[in-house]
Amino acid sequence: MLRNPFDEGLVEPDQEFDAAEATEVEGTDVSGRLELTSDEDESVLTYIGNERHAVPYEALRYRLGEKLLRIFPSGHSGQIKEFQIELPQWSISTHSYENDRFFRLQVAELPKGFNSIYAFGLGINKSYRGFIKEIEDQTECTIIRFLQKGGEGASPDGSTYRVTLERFDRYRAAVERNRGRGQSAVQRVNDAEAHNTFKDLLHSKNVDPKYTTHPVIRAITEEVATGHVTTVEDRVTLANAVTNAAPKIAQEDPQRLVKLRDDIELVSLDTLIAEFESNLKGPKANSEPHWQKFFGNNHFALQLILSTPLVVEKEQVTVKSQGLDGSGSRIADFLCANPVTRSVVLVEIKTPGAALMRPGTYRGKDSSAVYSPHDDLGGPIAQVQSQMASAAEYAMVLFPGSGFDTVNELRGAVITGRASSLNAEQRDSFSRYRGGLSNVTVLTFDEVLERLKHLREALNTPPSQKSGAALSNDASCIED
């Protein structure tokens, strides 16, 4: 039913509509018609519904001299009573057209975010009412004027709040972006619900919604799935409480403490894997500082991929000081040590975007093609070998008071490139080259990712389903 503008305060009770002065605009829609009148320097469009008791209401005014469209929002009972929009290209002669979907007349060329169908009520789309509410909450203004540019803020008399259309469009785009994120979060929760609905019939495990690394989608997913969102402060308080209670839990319910530890490890590993995988491509794929920081924050990842109980002793360690001329220093990304076997591993971190093999063949073609290593691979290997030579010479300086005055075994490791970037022949050449290295282990970033995923599967496997066998080590792992 068409809203009664008198009831909503959009037309004053003593205001009369003079049909004799009205000029009917070409075309009507299924629920009403428009009539055009003139009021001094303004053109006035009035909408008249077809219902018997429908009251004509003034929908908009256009001030040609200022190129200003004035809209009187229907259905809005708040403080704002009028929108003014600067529209230099708008014309009263082509003010309306019939909507193809609803078969109703609508205002032509309104900015995105505005309701434009007369019968539904003009104004700002309900999805973007927060924009209006913020102005209502912070000011006493009753008019919002949308500018093409400049001059934002409240008018001197406090009646009008001026804001650019560009600012409103930024807000509108943000709302739509968040709507999409919300839909994505809800879909994640619903997908988990669908799986869990059939878990007994399909003999599958219960799953939780997939939590993305994006903070907004993650928070929305948590809200949908659990009914609440924990803040950073909440999580810190909870973590501190668990830490303080751990000794008591160990006495009262040791199995529960083990389960809690495993759950925390799984969540941490899930986050680690998601971050690692998302950054294999994109701007961070070629950033050495990013990957050095990643492994610096996650020392256990180095222990896992090198398959030995190493301790990260130092980061960005100088294994050879520079000469008097300022040249010749050698710096390793990580210096790792095994205090039991007195072995040391120097680790160089490169990037997933680094090349492994040269694009052109060295000899042969097709299945017999042989490729030589790219400088992005050969260079870091030579670099870590030189660091190893220096570390052996300066062991007492590198490990003062730690008992590592001598080193039983000194090895190197380079993490670089992606094996998935190679074709079959390049991969064969890479494997042969890597396998021929006697004291340097080369791992690609996608191999690191697979090892992290295998660890996640192992931690998530119930004890009853574990074979008891240790995770098999890759041929390229470092053996002590």
PDB file of C-alpha atoms in Angstrom, residues 89-276:
ATOM      1  CA  GLN A  89      23.857  16.650 -15.729  1.00  0.00           C
ATOM      2  CA  TRP A  90      20.328  16.051 -14.455  1.00  0.00           C
ATOM      3  CA  SER A  91      17.423  17.401 -16.552  1.00  0.00           C
ATOM      4  CA  ILE A  92      13.780  17.921 -15.630  1.00  0.00           C
ATOM      5  CA  SER A  93      12.793  17.055 -19.188  1.00  0.00           C
ATOM      6  CA  THR A  94      14.028  13.479 -18.742  1.00  0.00           C
ATOM      7  CA  HIS A  95      13.367  13.165 -15.060  1.00  0.00           C
ATOM      8  CA  SER A  96      11.797   9.704 -14.987  1.00  0.00           C
ATOM      9  CA  TYR A  97      11.454   6.396 -16.778  1.00  0.00           C
ATOM     10  CA  GLU A  98       9.732   3.074 -16.198  1.00  0.00           C
ATOM     11  CA  ASN A  99      11.711   0.430 -14.349  1.00  0.00           C
ATOM     12  CA  ASP A 100      11.992  -2.796 -16.385  1.00  0.00           C
ATOM     13  CA  ARG A 101      11.785  -5.010 -13.317  1.00  0.00           C
ATOM     14  CA  PHE A 102       8.975  -3.485 -11.273  1.00  0.00           C
ATOM     15  CA  PHE A 103       7.170  -1.612 -14.088  1.00  0.00           C
ATOM     16  CA  ARG A 104       7.079   1.502 -11.969  1.00  0.00           C
ATOM     17  CA  LEU A 105       8.280   5.016 -12.590  1.00  0.00           C
ATOM     18  CA  GLN A 106      11.649   5.933 -11.126  1.00  0.00           C
ATOM     19  CA  VAL A 107      13.879   8.992 -10.996  1.00  0.00           C
ATOM     20  CA  ALA A 108      16.552   9.075 -13.679  1.00  0.00           C
ATOM     21  CA  GLU A 109      20.282   9.214 -12.912  1.00  0.00           C
ATOM     22  CA  LEU A 110      20.209   9.175  -9.130  1.00  0.00           C
ATOM     23  CA  PRO A 111      23.574   8.216  -7.583  1.00  0.00           C
ATOM     24  CA  LYS A 112      24.124   4.623  -6.489  1.00  0.00           C
ATOM     25  CA  GLY A 113      22.710   3.945  -3.034  1.00  0.00           C
ATOM     26  CA  PHE A 114      19.502   5.954  -3.449  1.00  0.00           C
ATOM     27  CA  ASN A 115      16.001   4.506  -3.747  1.00  0.00           C
ATOM     28  CA  SER A 116      14.628   5.945  -6.975  1.00  0.00           C
ATOM     29  CA  ILE A 117      11.192   4.315  -7.442  1.00  0.00           C
ATOM     30  CA  TYR A 118       8.428   6.774  -6.544  1.00  0.00           C
ATOM     31  CA  ALA A 119       5.917   4.183  -5.364  1.00  0.00           C
ATOM     32  CA  PHE A 120       8.456   2.636  -2.970  1.00  0.00           C
ATOM     33  CA  GLY A 121       9.474   5.994  -1.511  1.00  0.00           C
ATOM     34  CA  LEU A 122      12.526   8.049  -2.467  1.00  0.00           C
ATOM     35  CA  GLY A 123      15.561   8.387  -0.240  1.00  0.00           C
ATOM     36  CA  ILE A 124      18.671   6.428   0.686  1.00  0.00           C
ATOM     37  CA  ASN A 125      18.613   2.651   0.455  1.00  0.00           C
ATOM     38  CA  LYS A 126      17.907   0.984   3.773  1.00  0.00           C
ATOM     39  CA  SER A 127      21.270  -0.789   3.663  1.00  0.00           C
ATOM     40  CA  TYR A 128      23.046   2.560   3.932  1.00  0.00           C
ATOM     41  CA  ARG A 129      20.922   4.201   6.637  1.00  0.00           C
ATOM     42  CA  GLY A 130      23.911   4.074   8.982  1.00  0.00           C
ATOM     43  CA  PHE A 131      25.322   7.003   7.008  1.00  0.00           C
ATOM     44  CA  ILE A 132      22.260   9.096   7.912  1.00  0.00           C
ATOM     45  CA  LYS A 133      22.154   7.875  11.497  1.00  0.00           C
ATOM     46  CA  GLU A 134      25.740   8.939  12.144  1.00  0.00           C
ATOM     47  CA  ILE A 135      24.959  12.483  11.034  1.00  0.00           C
ATOM     48  CA  GLU A 136      21.769  12.484  13.118  1.00  0.00           C
ATOM     49  CA  ASP A 137      23.653  11.230  16.179  1.00  0.00           C
ATOM     50  CA  GLN A 138      26.462  13.774  15.867  1.00  0.00           C
ATOM     51  CA  THR A 139      24.628  16.905  14.690  1.00  0.00           C
ATOM     52  CA  GLU A 140      21.317  18.782  14.861  1.00  0.00           C
ATOM     53  CA  CYS A 141      21.094  19.064  11.065  1.00  0.00           C
ATOM     54  CA  THR A 142      17.808  18.258   9.302  1.00  0.00           C
ATOM     55  CA  ILE A 143      19.167  18.405   5.730  1.00  0.00           C
ATOM     56  CA  ILE A 144      21.998  16.452   4.102  1.00  0.00           C
ATOM     57  CA  ARG A 145      23.483  18.081   1.021  1.00  0.00           C
ATOM     58  CA  PHE A 146      25.553  15.849  -1.268  1.00  0.00           C
ATOM     59  CA  LEU A 147      28.267  17.810  -3.048  1.00  0.00           C
ATOM     60  CA  GLN A 148      30.277  17.066  -6.135  1.00  0.00           C
ATOM     61  CA  LYS A 149      33.407  18.202  -4.278  1.00  0.00           C
ATOM     62  CA  GLY A 150      34.747  20.243  -1.339  1.00  0.00           C
ATOM     63  CA  GLY A 151      33.116  22.292   1.397  1.00  0.00           C
ATOM     64  CA  GLU A 152      32.128  19.455   3.737  1.00  0.00           C
ATOM     65  CA  GLY A 153      30.755  19.979   7.232  1.00  0.00           C
ATOM     66  CA  ALA A 154      27.820  21.654   8.924  1.00  0.00           C
ATOM     67  CA  SER A 155      26.461  24.906   7.510  1.00  0.00           C
ATOM     68  CA  PRO A 156      26.885  28.083   9.623  1.00  0.00           C
ATOM     69  CA  ASP A 157      23.264  27.970  10.747  1.00  0.00           C
ATOM     70  CA  GLY A 158      23.517  24.266  11.674  1.00  0.00           C
ATOM     71  CA  SER A 159      20.590  23.188   9.512  1.00  0.00           C
ATOM     72  CA  THR A 160      22.470  21.432   6.697  1.00  0.00           C
ATOM     73  CA  TYR A 161      25.294  18.893   6.758  1.00  0.00           C
ATOM     74  CA  ARG A 162      27.368  18.944   3.582  1.00  0.00           C
ATOM     75  CA  VAL A 163      29.182  15.828   2.417  1.00  0.00           C
ATOM     76  CA  THR A 164      30.612  14.754  -0.951  1.00  0.00           C
ATOM     77  CA  LEU A 165      29.024  12.082  -3.085  1.00  0.00           C
ATOM     78  CA  GLU A 166      32.457  10.449  -3.255  1.00  0.00           C
ATOM     79  CA  ARG A 167      32.465   9.984   0.530  1.00  0.00           C
ATOM     80  CA  PHE A 168      29.006   8.456   0.454  1.00  0.00           C
ATOM     81  CA  ASP A 169      30.049   6.147  -2.394  1.00  0.00           C
ATOM     82  CA  ARG A 170      33.069   4.971  -0.393  1.00  0.00           C
ATOM     83  CA  TYR A 171      30.749   4.102   2.471  1.00  0.00           C
ATOM     84  CA  ARG A 172      28.324   2.360   0.113  1.00  0.00           C
ATOM     85  CA  ALA A 173      31.140   0.292  -1.406  1.00  0.00           C
ATOM     86  CA  ALA A 174      32.367  -0.663   2.086  1.00  0.00           C
ATOM     87  CA  VAL A 175      28.859  -1.804   3.073  1.00  0.00           C
ATOM     88  CA  GLU A 176      28.625  -3.963  -0.041  1.00  0.00           C
ATOM     89  CA  ARG A 177      32.086  -5.373   0.604  1.00  0.00           C
ATOM     90  CA  ASN A 178      31.128  -6.253   4.175  1.00  0.00           C
ATOM     91  CA  ARG A 179      27.853  -7.740   2.972  1.00  0.00           C
ATOM     92  CA  GLY A 180      29.862 -10.041   0.722  1.00  0.00           C
ATOM     93  CA  ARG A 181      32.155 -10.953   3.585  1.00  0.00           C
ATOM     94  CA  GLY A 182      29.153 -11.683   5.767  1.00  0.00           C
ATOM     95  CA  GLN A 183      27.660 -13.946   3.110  1.00  0.00           C
ATOM     96  CA  SER A 184      30.994 -15.733   2.816  1.00  0.00           C
ATOM     97  CA  ALA A 185      31.134 -16.250   6.587  1.00  0.00           C
ATOM     98  CA  VAL A 186      27.551 -17.528   6.758  1.00  0.00           C
ATOM     99  CA  GLN A 187      28.247 -19.912   3.871  1.00  0.00           C
ATOM    100  CA  ARG A 188      31.278 -21.301   5.718  1.00  0.00           C
ATOM    101  CA  VAL A 189      29.156 -22.012   8.781  1.00  0.00           C
ATOM    102  CA  ASN A 190      26.342 -23.520   6.702  1.00  0.00           C
ATOM    103  CA  ASP A 191      28.794 -25.736   4.816  1.00  0.00           C
ATOM    104  CA  ALA A 192      30.038 -27.113   8.140  1.00  0.00           C
ATOM    105  CA  GLU A 193      26.441 -27.638   9.296  1.00  0.00           C
ATOM    106  CA  ALA A 194      25.628 -29.545   6.077  1.00  0.00           C
ATOM    107  CA  HIS A 195      28.634 -31.817   6.600  1.00  0.00           C
ATOM    108  CA  ASN A 196      27.814 -32.465  10.255  1.00  0.00           C
ATOM    109  CA  THR A 197      24.159 -33.206   9.438  1.00  0.00           C
ATOM    110  CA  PHE A 198      25.249 -36.311   7.510  1.00  0.00           C
ATOM    111  CA  LYS A 199      28.307 -37.290   9.560  1.00  0.00           C
ATOM    112  CA  ASP A 200      26.611 -40.341  11.148  1.00  0.00           C
ATOM    113  CA  LEU A 201      25.220 -41.567   7.818  1.00  0.00           C
ATOM    114  CA  LEU A 202      28.439 -41.013   5.911  1.00  0.00           C
ATOM    115  CA  HIS A 203      30.701 -42.079   8.803  1.00  0.00           C
ATOM    116  CA  SER A 204      32.640 -38.826   8.651  1.00  0.00           C
ATOM    117  CA  LYS A 205      34.173 -36.631  11.325  1.00  0.00           C
ATOM    118  CA  ASN A 206      32.570 -33.556  12.810  1.00  0.00           C
ATOM    119  CA  VAL A 207      34.046 -30.403  11.293  1.00  0.00           C
ATOM    120  CA  ASP A 208      34.166 -26.776  12.375  1.00  0.00           C
ATOM    121  CA  PRO A 209      33.590 -23.844  10.002  1.00  0.00           C
ATOM    122  CA  LYS A 210      36.645 -22.867   7.993  1.00  0.00           C
ATOM    123  CA  TYR A 211      38.166 -19.768   9.516  1.00  0.00           C
ATOM    124  CA  THR A 212      39.904 -17.532   7.020  1.00  0.00           C
ATOM    125  CA  THR A 213      42.863 -15.318   7.927  1.00  0.00           C
ATOM    126  CA  HIS A 214      40.891 -12.188   6.979  1.00  0.00           C
ATOM    127  CA  PRO A 215      40.028 -10.556  10.331  1.00  0.00           C
ATOM    128  CA  VAL A 216      36.552  -9.319   9.320  1.00  0.00           C
ATOM    129  CA  ILE A 217      35.384 -12.599   7.752  1.00  0.00           C
ATOM    130  CA  ARG A 218      36.932 -14.534  10.636  1.00  0.00           C
ATOM    131  CA  ALA A 219      35.086 -12.419  13.221  1.00  0.00           C
ATOM    132  CA  ILE A 220      31.784 -12.735  11.351  1.00  0.00           C
ATOM    133  CA  THR A 221      32.264 -16.501  11.044  1.00  0.00           C
ATOM    134  CA  GLU A 222      32.908 -16.722  14.777  1.00  0.00           C
ATOM    135  CA  GLU A 223      29.813 -14.654  15.536  1.00  0.00           C
ATOM    136  CA  VAL A 224      27.596 -16.811  13.291  1.00  0.00           C
ATOM    137  CA  ALA A 225      29.020 -20.097  14.555  1.00  0.00           C
ATOM    138  CA  THR A 226      29.252 -19.348  18.282  1.00  0.00           C
ATOM    139  CA  GLY A 227      27.056 -16.313  18.931  1.00  0.00           C
ATOM    140  CA  HIS A 228      29.946 -14.217  20.209  1.00  0.00           C
ATOM    141  CA  VAL A 229      33.260 -12.715  19.161  1.00  0.00           C
ATOM    142  CA  THR A 230      36.218 -12.665  21.520  1.00  0.00           C
ATOM    143  CA  THR A 231      38.378  -9.582  21.476  1.00  0.00           C
ATOM    144  CA  VAL A 232      42.166  -9.530  21.693  1.00  0.00           C
ATOM    145  CA  GLU A 233      41.876  -8.617  25.377  1.00  0.00           C
ATOM    146  CA  ASP A 234      39.458 -11.514  25.953  1.00  0.00           C
ATOM    147  CA  ARG A 235      41.853 -13.979  24.358  1.00  0.00           C
ATOM    148  CA  VAL A 236      44.861 -12.696  26.330  1.00  0.00           C
ATOM    149  CA  THR A 237      42.904 -12.976  29.591  1.00  0.00           C
ATOM    150  CA  LEU A 238      41.773 -16.486  28.671  1.00  0.00           C
ATOM    151  CA  ALA A 239      45.307 -17.564  27.746  1.00  0.00           C
ATOM    152  CA  ASN A 240      46.681 -16.216  31.023  1.00  0.00           C
ATOM    153  CA  ALA A 241      43.952 -18.023  32.965  1.00  0.00           C
ATOM    154  CA  VAL A 242      44.749 -21.327  31.246  1.00  0.00           C
ATOM    155  CA  THR A 243      48.478 -20.869  31.878  1.00  0.00           C
ATOM    156  CA  ASN A 244      47.884 -20.200  35.574  1.00  0.00           C
ATOM    157  CA  ALA A 245      45.494 -23.134  35.882  1.00  0.00           C
ATOM    158  CA  ALA A 246      47.674 -25.613  33.951  1.00  0.00           C
ATOM    159  CA  PRO A 247      49.455 -27.141  36.996  1.00  0.00           C
ATOM    160  CA  LYS A 248      46.106 -27.753  38.713  1.00  0.00           C
ATOM    161  CA  ILE A 249      44.570 -29.228  35.545  1.00  0.00           C
ATOM    162  CA  ALA A 250      47.609 -31.523  35.187  1.00  0.00           C
ATOM    163  CA  GLN A 251      46.879 -32.963  38.637  1.00  0.00           C
ATOM    164  CA  GLU A 252      43.097 -33.211  38.350  1.00  0.00           C
ATOM    165  CA  ASP A 253      42.651 -34.186  34.695  1.00  0.00           C
ATOM    166  CA  PRO A 254      45.952 -34.759  32.881  1.00  0.00           C
ATOM    167  CA  GLN A 255      44.260 -36.126  29.764  1.00  0.00           C
ATOM    168  CA  ARG A 256      42.208 -32.961  29.468  1.00  0.00           C
ATOM    169  CA  LEU A 257      45.376 -30.882  29.647  1.00  0.00           C
ATOM    170  CA  VAL A 258      46.928 -32.953  26.857  1.00  0.00           C
ATOM    171  CA  LYS A 259      43.773 -32.501  24.768  1.00  0.00           C
ATOM    172  CA  LEU A 260      43.808 -28.755  25.418  1.00  0.00           C
ATOM    173  CA  ARG A 261      47.449 -28.568  24.365  1.00  0.00           C
ATOM    174  CA  ASP A 262      46.701 -30.523  21.188  1.00  0.00           C
ATOM    175  CA  ASP A 263      43.721 -28.286  20.369  1.00  0.00           C
ATOM    176  CA  ILE A 264      45.848 -25.160  20.792  1.00  0.00           C
ATOM    177  CA  GLU A 265      48.567 -26.655  18.611  1.00  0.00           C
ATOM    178  CA  LEU A 266      46.028 -27.472  15.910  1.00  0.00           C
ATOM    179  CA  VAL A 267      44.537 -23.977  15.904  1.00  0.00           C
ATOM    180  CA  SER A 268      48.012 -22.436  15.821  1.00  0.00           C
ATOM    181  CA  LEU A 269      49.041 -24.742  13.005  1.00  0.00           C
ATOM    182  CA  ASP A 270      45.854 -24.020  11.037  1.00  0.00           C
ATOM    183  CA  THR A 271      46.579 -20.298  11.243  1.00  0.00           C
ATOM    184  CA  LEU A 272      50.218 -20.869  10.326  1.00  0.00           C
ATOM    185  CA  ILE A 273      49.302 -22.984   7.291  1.00  0.00           C
ATOM    186  CA  ALA A 274      46.670 -20.509   6.106  1.00  0.00           C
ATOM    187  CA  GLU A 275      49.114 -17.599   6.343  1.00  0.00           C
ATOM    188  CA  PHE A 276      51.905 -19.562   4.673  1.00  0.00           C
TER     189      PHE A 276
END
